[in-house]
Structures are given as C-alpha cells and as structure tokens.
JSON list of C-alpha atoms in Angstrom, two decimals:
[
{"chain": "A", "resi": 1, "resn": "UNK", "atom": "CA", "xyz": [0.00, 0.00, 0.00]},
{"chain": "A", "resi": 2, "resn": "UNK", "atom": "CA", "xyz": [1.18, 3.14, -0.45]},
{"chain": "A", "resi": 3, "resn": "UNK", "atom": "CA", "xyz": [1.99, 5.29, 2.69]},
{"chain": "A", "resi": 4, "resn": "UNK", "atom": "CA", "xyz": [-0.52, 7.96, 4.00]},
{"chain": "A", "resi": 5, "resn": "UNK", "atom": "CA", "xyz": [2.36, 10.65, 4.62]},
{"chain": "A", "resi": 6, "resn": "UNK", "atom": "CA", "xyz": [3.57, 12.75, 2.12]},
{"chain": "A", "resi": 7, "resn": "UNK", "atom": "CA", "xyz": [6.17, 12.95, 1.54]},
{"chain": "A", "resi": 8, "resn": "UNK", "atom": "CA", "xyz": [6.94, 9.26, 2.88]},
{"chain": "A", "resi": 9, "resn": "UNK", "atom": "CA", "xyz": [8.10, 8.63, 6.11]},
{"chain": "A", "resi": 10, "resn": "UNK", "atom": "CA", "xyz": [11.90, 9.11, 5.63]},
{"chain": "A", "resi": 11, "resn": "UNK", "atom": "CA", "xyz": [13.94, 6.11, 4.79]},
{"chain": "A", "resi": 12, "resn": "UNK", "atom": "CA", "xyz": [17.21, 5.12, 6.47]},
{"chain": "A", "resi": 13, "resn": "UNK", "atom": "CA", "xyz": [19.71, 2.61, 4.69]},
{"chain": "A", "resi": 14, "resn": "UNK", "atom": "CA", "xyz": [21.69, 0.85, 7.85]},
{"chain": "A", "resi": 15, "resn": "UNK", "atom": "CA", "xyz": [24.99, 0.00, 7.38]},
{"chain": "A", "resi": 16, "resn": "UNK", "atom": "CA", "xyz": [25.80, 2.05, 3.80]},
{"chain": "A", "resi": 17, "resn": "UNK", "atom": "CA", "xyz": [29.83, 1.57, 3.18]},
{"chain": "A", "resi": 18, "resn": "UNK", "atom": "CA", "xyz": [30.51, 1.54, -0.27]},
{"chain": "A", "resi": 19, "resn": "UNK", "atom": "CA", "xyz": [30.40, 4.26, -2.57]},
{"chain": "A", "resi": 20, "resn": "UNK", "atom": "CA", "xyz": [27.55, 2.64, -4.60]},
{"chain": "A", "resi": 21, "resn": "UNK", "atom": "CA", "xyz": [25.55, 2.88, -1.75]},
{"chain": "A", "resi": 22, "resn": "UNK", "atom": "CA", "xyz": [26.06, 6.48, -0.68]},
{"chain": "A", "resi": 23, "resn": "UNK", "atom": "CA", "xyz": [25.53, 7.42, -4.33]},
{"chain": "A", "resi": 24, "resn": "UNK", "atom": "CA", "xyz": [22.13, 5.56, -4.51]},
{"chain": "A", "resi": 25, "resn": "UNK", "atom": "CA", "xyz": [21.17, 6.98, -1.04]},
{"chain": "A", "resi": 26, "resn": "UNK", "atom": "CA", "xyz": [22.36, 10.58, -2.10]},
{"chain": "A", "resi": 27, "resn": "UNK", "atom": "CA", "xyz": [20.31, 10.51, -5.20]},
{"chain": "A", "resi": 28, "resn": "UNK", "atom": "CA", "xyz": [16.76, 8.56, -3.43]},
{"chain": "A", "resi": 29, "resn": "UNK", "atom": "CA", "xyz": [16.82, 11.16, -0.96]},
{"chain": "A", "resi": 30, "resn": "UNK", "atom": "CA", "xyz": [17.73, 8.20, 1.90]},
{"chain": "A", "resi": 31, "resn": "UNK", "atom": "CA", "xyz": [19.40, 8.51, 5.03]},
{"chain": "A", "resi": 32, "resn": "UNK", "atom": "CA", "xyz": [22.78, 6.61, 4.97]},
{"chain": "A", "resi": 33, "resn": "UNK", "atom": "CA", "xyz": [23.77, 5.71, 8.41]},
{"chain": "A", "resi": 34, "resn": "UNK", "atom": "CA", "xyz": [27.31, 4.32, 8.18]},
{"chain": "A", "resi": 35, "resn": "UNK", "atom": "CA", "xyz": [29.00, 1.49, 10.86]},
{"chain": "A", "resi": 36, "resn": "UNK", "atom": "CA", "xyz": [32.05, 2.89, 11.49]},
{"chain": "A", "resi": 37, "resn": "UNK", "atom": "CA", "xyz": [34.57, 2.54, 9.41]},
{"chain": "A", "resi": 38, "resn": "UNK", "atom": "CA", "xyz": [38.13, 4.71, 9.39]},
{"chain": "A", "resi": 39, "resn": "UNK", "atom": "CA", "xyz": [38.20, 8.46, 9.70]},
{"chain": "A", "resi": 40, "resn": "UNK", "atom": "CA", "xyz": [39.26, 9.11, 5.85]},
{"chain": "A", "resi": 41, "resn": "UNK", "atom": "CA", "xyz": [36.73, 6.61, 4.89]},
{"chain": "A", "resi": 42, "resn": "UNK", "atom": "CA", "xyz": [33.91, 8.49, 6.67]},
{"chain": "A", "resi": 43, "resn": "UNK", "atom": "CA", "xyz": [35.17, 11.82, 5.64]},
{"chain": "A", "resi": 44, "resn": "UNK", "atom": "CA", "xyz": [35.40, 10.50, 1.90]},
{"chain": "A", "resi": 45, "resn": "UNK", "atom": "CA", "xyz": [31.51, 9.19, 1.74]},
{"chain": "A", "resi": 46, "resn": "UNK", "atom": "CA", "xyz": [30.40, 12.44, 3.97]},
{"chain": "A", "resi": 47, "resn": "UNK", "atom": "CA", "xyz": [31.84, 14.32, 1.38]},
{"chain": "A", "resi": 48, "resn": "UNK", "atom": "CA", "xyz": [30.12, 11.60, -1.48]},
{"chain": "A", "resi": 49, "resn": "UNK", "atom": "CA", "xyz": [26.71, 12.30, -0.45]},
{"chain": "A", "resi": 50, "resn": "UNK", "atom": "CA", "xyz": [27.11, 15.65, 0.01]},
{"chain": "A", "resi": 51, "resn": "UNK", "atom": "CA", "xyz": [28.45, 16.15, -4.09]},
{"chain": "A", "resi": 52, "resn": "UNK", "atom": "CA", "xyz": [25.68, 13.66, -5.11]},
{"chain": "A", "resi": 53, "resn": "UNK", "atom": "CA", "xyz": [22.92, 15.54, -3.03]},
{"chain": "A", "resi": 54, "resn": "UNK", "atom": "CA", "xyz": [24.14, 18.73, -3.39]},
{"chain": "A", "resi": 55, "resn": "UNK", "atom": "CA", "xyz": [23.54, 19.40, 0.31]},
{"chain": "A", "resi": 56, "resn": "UNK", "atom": "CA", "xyz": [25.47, 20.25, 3.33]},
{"chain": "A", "resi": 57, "resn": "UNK", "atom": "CA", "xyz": [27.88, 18.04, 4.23]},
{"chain": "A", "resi": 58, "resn": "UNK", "atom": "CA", "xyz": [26.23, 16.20, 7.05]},
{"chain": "A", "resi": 59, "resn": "UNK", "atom": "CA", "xyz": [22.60, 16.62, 6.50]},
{"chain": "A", "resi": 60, "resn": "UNK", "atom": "CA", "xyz": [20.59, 13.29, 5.01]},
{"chain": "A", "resi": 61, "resn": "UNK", "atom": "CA", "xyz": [23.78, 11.03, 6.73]},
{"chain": "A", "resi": 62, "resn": "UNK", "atom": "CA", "xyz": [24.84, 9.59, 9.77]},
{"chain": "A", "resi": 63, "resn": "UNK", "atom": "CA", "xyz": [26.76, 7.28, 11.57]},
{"chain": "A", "resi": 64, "resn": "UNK", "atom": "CA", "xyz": [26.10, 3.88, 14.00]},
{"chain": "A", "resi": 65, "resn": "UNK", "atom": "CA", "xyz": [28.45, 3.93, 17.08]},
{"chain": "A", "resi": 66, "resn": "UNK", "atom": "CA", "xyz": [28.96, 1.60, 19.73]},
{"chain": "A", "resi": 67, "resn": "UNK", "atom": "CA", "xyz": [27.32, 3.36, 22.94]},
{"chain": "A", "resi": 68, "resn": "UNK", "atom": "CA", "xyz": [28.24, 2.32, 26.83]},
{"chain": "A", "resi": 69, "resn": "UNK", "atom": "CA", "xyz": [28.38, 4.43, 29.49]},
{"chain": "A", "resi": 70, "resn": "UNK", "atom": "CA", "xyz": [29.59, 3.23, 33.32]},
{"chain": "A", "resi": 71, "resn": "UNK", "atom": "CA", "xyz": [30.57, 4.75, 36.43]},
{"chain": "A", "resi": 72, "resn": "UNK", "atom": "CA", "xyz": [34.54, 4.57, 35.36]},
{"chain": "A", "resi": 73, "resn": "UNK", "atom": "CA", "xyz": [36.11, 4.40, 31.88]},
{"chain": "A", "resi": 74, "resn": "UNK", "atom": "CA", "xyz": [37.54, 0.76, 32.61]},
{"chain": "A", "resi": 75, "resn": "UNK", "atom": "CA", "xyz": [34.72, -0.72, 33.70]},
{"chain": "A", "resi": 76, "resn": "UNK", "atom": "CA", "xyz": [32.98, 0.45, 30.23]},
{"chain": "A", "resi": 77, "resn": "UNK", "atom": "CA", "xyz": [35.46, -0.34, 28.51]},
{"chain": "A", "resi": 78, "resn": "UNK", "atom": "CA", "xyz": [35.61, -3.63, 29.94]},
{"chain": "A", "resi": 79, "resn": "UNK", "atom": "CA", "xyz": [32.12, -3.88, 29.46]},
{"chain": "A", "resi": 80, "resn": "UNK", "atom": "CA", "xyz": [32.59, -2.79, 25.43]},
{"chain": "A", "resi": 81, "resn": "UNK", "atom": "CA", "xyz": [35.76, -4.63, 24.92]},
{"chain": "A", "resi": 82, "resn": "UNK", "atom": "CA", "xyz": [34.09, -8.29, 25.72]},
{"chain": "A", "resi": 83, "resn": "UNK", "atom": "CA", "xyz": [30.70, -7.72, 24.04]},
{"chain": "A", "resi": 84, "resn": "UNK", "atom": "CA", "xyz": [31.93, -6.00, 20.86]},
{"chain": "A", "resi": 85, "resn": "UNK", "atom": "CA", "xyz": [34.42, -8.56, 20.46]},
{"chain": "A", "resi": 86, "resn": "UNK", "atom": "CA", "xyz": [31.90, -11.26, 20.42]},
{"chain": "A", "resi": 87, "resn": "UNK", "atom": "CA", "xyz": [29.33, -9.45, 18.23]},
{"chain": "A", "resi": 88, "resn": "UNK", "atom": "CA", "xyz": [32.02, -8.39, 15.84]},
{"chain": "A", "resi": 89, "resn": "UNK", "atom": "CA", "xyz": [33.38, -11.81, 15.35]},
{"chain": "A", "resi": 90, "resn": "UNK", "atom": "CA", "xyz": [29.71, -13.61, 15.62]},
{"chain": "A", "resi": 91, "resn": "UNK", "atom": "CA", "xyz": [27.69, -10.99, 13.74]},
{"chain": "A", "resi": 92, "resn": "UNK", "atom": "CA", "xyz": [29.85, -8.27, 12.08]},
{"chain": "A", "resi": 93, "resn": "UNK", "atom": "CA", "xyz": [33.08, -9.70, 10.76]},
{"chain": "A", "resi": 94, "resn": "UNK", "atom": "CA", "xyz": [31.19, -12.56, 8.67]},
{"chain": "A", "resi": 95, "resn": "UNK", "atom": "CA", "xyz": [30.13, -9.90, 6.37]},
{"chain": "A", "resi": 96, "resn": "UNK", "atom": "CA", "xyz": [33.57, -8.17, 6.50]},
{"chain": "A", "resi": 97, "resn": "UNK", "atom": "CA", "xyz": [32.82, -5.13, 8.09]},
{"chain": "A", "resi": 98, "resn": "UNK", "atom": "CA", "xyz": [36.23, -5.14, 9.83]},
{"chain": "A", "resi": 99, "resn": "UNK", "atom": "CA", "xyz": [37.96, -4.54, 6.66]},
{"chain": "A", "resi": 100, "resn": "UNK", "atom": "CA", "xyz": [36.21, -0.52, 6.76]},
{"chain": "A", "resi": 101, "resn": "UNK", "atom": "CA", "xyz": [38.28, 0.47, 9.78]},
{"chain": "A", "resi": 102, "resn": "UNK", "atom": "CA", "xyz": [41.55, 0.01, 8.14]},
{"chain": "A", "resi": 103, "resn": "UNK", "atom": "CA", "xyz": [43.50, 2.88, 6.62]},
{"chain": "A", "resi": 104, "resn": "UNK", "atom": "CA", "xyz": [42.78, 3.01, 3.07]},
{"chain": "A", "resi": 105, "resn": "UNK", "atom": "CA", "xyz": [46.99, 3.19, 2.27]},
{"chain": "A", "resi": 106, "resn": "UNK", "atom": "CA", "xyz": [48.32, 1.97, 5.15]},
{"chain": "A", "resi": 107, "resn": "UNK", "atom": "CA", "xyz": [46.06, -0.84, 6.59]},
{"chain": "A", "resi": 108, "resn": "UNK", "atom": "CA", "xyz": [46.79, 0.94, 10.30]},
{"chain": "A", "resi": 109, "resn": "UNK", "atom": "CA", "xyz": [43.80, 0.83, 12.73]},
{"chain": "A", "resi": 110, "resn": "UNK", "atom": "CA", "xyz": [42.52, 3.32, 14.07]},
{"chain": "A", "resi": 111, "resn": "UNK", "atom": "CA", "xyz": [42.10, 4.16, 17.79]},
{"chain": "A", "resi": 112, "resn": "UNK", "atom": "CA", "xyz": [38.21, 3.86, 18.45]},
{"chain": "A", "resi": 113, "resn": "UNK", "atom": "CA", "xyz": [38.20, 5.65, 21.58]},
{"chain": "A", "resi": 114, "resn": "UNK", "atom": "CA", "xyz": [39.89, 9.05, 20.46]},
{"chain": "A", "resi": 115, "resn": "UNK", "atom": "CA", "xyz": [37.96, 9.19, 16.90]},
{"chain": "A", "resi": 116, "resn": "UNK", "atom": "CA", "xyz": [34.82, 8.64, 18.28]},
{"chain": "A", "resi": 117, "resn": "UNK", "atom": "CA", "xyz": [34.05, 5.93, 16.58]},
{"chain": "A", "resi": 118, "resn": "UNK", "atom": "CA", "xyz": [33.08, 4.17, 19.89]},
{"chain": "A", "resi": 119, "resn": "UNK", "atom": "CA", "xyz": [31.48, 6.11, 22.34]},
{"chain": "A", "resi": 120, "resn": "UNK", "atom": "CA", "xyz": [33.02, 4.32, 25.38]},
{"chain": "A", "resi": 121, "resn": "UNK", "atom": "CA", "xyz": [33.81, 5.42, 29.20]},
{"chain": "A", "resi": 122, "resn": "UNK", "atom": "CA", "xyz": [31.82, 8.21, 32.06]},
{"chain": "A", "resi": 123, "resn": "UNK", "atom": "CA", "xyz": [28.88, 10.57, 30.53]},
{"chain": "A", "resi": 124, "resn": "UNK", "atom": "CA", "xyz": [32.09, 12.85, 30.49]},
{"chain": "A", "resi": 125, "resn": "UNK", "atom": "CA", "xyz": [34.26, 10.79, 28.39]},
{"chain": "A", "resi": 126, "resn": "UNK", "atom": "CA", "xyz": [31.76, 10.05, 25.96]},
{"chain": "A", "resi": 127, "resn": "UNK", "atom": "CA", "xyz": [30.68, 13.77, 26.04]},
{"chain": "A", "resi": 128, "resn": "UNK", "atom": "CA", "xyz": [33.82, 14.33, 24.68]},
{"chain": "A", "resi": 129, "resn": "UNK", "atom": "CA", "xyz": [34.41, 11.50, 22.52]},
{"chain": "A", "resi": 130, "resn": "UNK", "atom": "CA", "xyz": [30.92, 12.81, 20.86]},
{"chain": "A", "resi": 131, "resn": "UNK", "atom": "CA", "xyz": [32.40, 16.18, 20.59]},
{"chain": "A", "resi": 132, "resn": "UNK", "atom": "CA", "xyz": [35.50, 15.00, 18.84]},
{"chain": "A", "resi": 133, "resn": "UNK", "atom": "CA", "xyz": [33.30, 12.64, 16.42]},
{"chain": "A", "resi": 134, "resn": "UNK", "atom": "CA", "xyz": [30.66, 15.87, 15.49]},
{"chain": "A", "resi": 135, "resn": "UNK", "atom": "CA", "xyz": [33.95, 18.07, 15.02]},
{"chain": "A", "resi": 136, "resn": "UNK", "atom": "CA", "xyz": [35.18, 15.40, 12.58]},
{"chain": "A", "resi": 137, "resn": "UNK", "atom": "CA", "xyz": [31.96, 14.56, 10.62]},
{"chain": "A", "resi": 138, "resn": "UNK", "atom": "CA", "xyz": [28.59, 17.10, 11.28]},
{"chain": "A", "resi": 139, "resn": "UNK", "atom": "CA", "xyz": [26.55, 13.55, 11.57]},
{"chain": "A", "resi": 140, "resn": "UNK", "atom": "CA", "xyz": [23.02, 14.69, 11.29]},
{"chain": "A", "resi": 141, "resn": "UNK", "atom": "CA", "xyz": [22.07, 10.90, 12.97]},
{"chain": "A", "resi": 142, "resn": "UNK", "atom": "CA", "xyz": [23.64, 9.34, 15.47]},
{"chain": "A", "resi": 143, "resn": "UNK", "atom": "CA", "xyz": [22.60, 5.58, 15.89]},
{"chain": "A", "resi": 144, "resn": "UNK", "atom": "CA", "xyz": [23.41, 4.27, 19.04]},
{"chain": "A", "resi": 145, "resn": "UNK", "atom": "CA", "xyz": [24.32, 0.24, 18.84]},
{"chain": "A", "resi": 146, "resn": "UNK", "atom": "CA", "xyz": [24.00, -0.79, 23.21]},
{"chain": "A", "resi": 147, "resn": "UNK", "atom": "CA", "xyz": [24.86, -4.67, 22.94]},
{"chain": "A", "resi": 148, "resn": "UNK", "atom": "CA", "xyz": [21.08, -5.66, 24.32]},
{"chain": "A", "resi": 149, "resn": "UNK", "atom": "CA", "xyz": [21.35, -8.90, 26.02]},
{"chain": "A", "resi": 150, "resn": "UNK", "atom": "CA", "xyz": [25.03, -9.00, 25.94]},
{"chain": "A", "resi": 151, "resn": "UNK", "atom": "CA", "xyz": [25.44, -6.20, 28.88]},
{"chain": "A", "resi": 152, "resn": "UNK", "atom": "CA", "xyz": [23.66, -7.54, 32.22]},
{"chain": "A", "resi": 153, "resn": "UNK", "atom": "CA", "xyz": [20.56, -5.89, 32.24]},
{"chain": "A", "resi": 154, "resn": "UNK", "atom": "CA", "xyz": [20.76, -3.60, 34.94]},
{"chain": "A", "resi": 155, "resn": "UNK", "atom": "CA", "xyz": [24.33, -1.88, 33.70]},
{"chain": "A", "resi": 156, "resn": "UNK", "atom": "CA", "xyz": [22.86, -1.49, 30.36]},
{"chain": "A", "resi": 157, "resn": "UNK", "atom": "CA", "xyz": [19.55, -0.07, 31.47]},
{"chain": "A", "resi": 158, "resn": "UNK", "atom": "CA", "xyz": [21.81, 2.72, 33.64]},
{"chain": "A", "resi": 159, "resn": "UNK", "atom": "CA", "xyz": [23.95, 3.01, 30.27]},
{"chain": "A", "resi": 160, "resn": "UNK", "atom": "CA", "xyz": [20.98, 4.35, 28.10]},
{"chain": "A", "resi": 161, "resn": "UNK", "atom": "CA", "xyz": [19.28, 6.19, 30.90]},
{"chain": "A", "resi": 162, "resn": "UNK", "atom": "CA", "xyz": [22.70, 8.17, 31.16]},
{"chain": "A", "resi": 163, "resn": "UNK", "atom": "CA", "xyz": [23.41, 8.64, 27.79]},
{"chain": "A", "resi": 164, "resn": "UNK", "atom": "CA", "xyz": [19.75, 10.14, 27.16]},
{"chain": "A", "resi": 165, "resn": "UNK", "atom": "CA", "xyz": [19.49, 12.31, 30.32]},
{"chain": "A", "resi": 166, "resn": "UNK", "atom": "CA", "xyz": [23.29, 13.47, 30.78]},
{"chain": "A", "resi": 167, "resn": "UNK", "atom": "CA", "xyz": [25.27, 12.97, 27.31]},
{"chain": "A", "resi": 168, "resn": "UNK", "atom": "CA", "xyz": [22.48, 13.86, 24.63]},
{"chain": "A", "resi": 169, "resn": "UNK", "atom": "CA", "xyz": [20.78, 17.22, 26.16]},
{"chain": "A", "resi": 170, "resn": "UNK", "atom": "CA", "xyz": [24.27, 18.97, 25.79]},
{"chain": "A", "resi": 171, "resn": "UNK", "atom": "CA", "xyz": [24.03, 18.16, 21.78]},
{"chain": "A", "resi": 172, "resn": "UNK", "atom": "CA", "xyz": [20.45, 18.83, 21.37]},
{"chain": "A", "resi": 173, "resn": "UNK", "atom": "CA", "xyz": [18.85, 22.43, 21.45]}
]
C-alpha cells in the first residue's frame, strides 16, 4: 500500500559503506547511516553524499556507534571490549565489516576511543568522545548500537538512561 504521509516517512539505509551505496542513497533522498569505518573513509563518503545531493555536508547522513556508558572508563570499557568482540566476530566480521576500519593506504587501525568511533567510558568521556566525532563529521544521525542482552541488564539499562538524560541534552537544542 502506499503510505498515508507525504512525503513518505523518511527512509534510512543501515549500514551504507561503499560508494555505490552512498551514491544511490544521495540521489533517493535516503538517510545513509554508516557502521564505522576509518576516519578518511567516513570523511570520503560524507563528502560523497554531500556532491551527489548537493547538500550540506552532514545533512541526510549519519553514523552507528557503539554506545556504553559506566561509572569509570575501565569498567565500560571492559564492558565494550568483551561484548563488541563477540558481536564483531559472531555478527559483524562474517560480512567483513572489519575490513572498513583500516587505513585506506596503510592498513593501520585506528584508535576507536579518540575518533569517536566508539562512544566508550563516564557521561564525560563520551561527552567528549561525541564532541571529537561531530567536530570530525557534522553527523546529522547518530545511531546508538548498546549490545542488548550481551550487557547484564541492569548496567545497560543505567547506560541508556545516562546517555539520554546526561550525554544527549548537551548536543540537542
């Protein structure tokens, strides 16, 4: 059937990498949200959709990050480190999503923590690791990936509750 709103709801297109699929996004008018993948690559299909749909660079894309927020950096990252392991090999890495966050030239890896492309550690740490990500790439969408029935319930309950009351009201007028 065809939808009541016009336009149509908006579409989003999880997980667009390649430059095929930023094109096709750019010119359907759909929301790429891309996994992350390394800085240059990000930059490089930012810039891609914004040629292709001659807007802003930033508005119509955004990004998926890796979201966990504890009472101490380690412990999140502790928490991070042994759940996105197991979803990255179980889930992610059959498809070969790993082979985005290598340098383009070089093959290096990049540090997740300091690029925001995992927003890891205390509200405050992941306040700035947001900060650092937005000054990188004006993401209009920010998809937050919170490893639901990997983290014990409780922790990740407190982990969205913080990020929505205490990390997100300092980005959002």
């Amino acid at each position: 059937p065809k939808p009541l709103q016009k336009p149509h709801p908006p579409i989003f297109q999880p997980f667009a990498s390649s430059e095929k699929s930023i094109r096709w996004c750019a010119e359907e008018g759909v929301t790429a949200i891309l996994p992350p993948l390394h800085p240059i690559r990000e930059r490089a299909l930012f810039e891609l959709y914004a040629e292709v749909s001659k807007r802003p660079i930033g508005e119509g894309i955004g990004v998926l990050r890796d979201v966990v927020i504890a009472d101490s950096d380690e412990e999140a990252q502790a928490l991070w480190h042994d759940n996105s392991a197991f979803a990255g090999a179980a889930w992610f890495e059959p498809f070969g999503f790993s082979q985005g966050f290598a340098h383009p030239t070089t093959g290096e890896l990049p540090d997740f923590l300091t690029t925001g492309l995992a927003l890891v550690g205390t509200v405050d740490t992941v306040t700035r690791q947001m900060e650092t990500l937005l000054q990188r790439l004006p993401a209009q969408w920010i998809f937050a990936w919170n490893y639901i029935q990997l983290i014990p319930h409780q922790k990740l309950m407190k982990s969205i509750e913080q990020f929505w009351t205490k990390v997100m009201p300092r980005f959002v007028g």
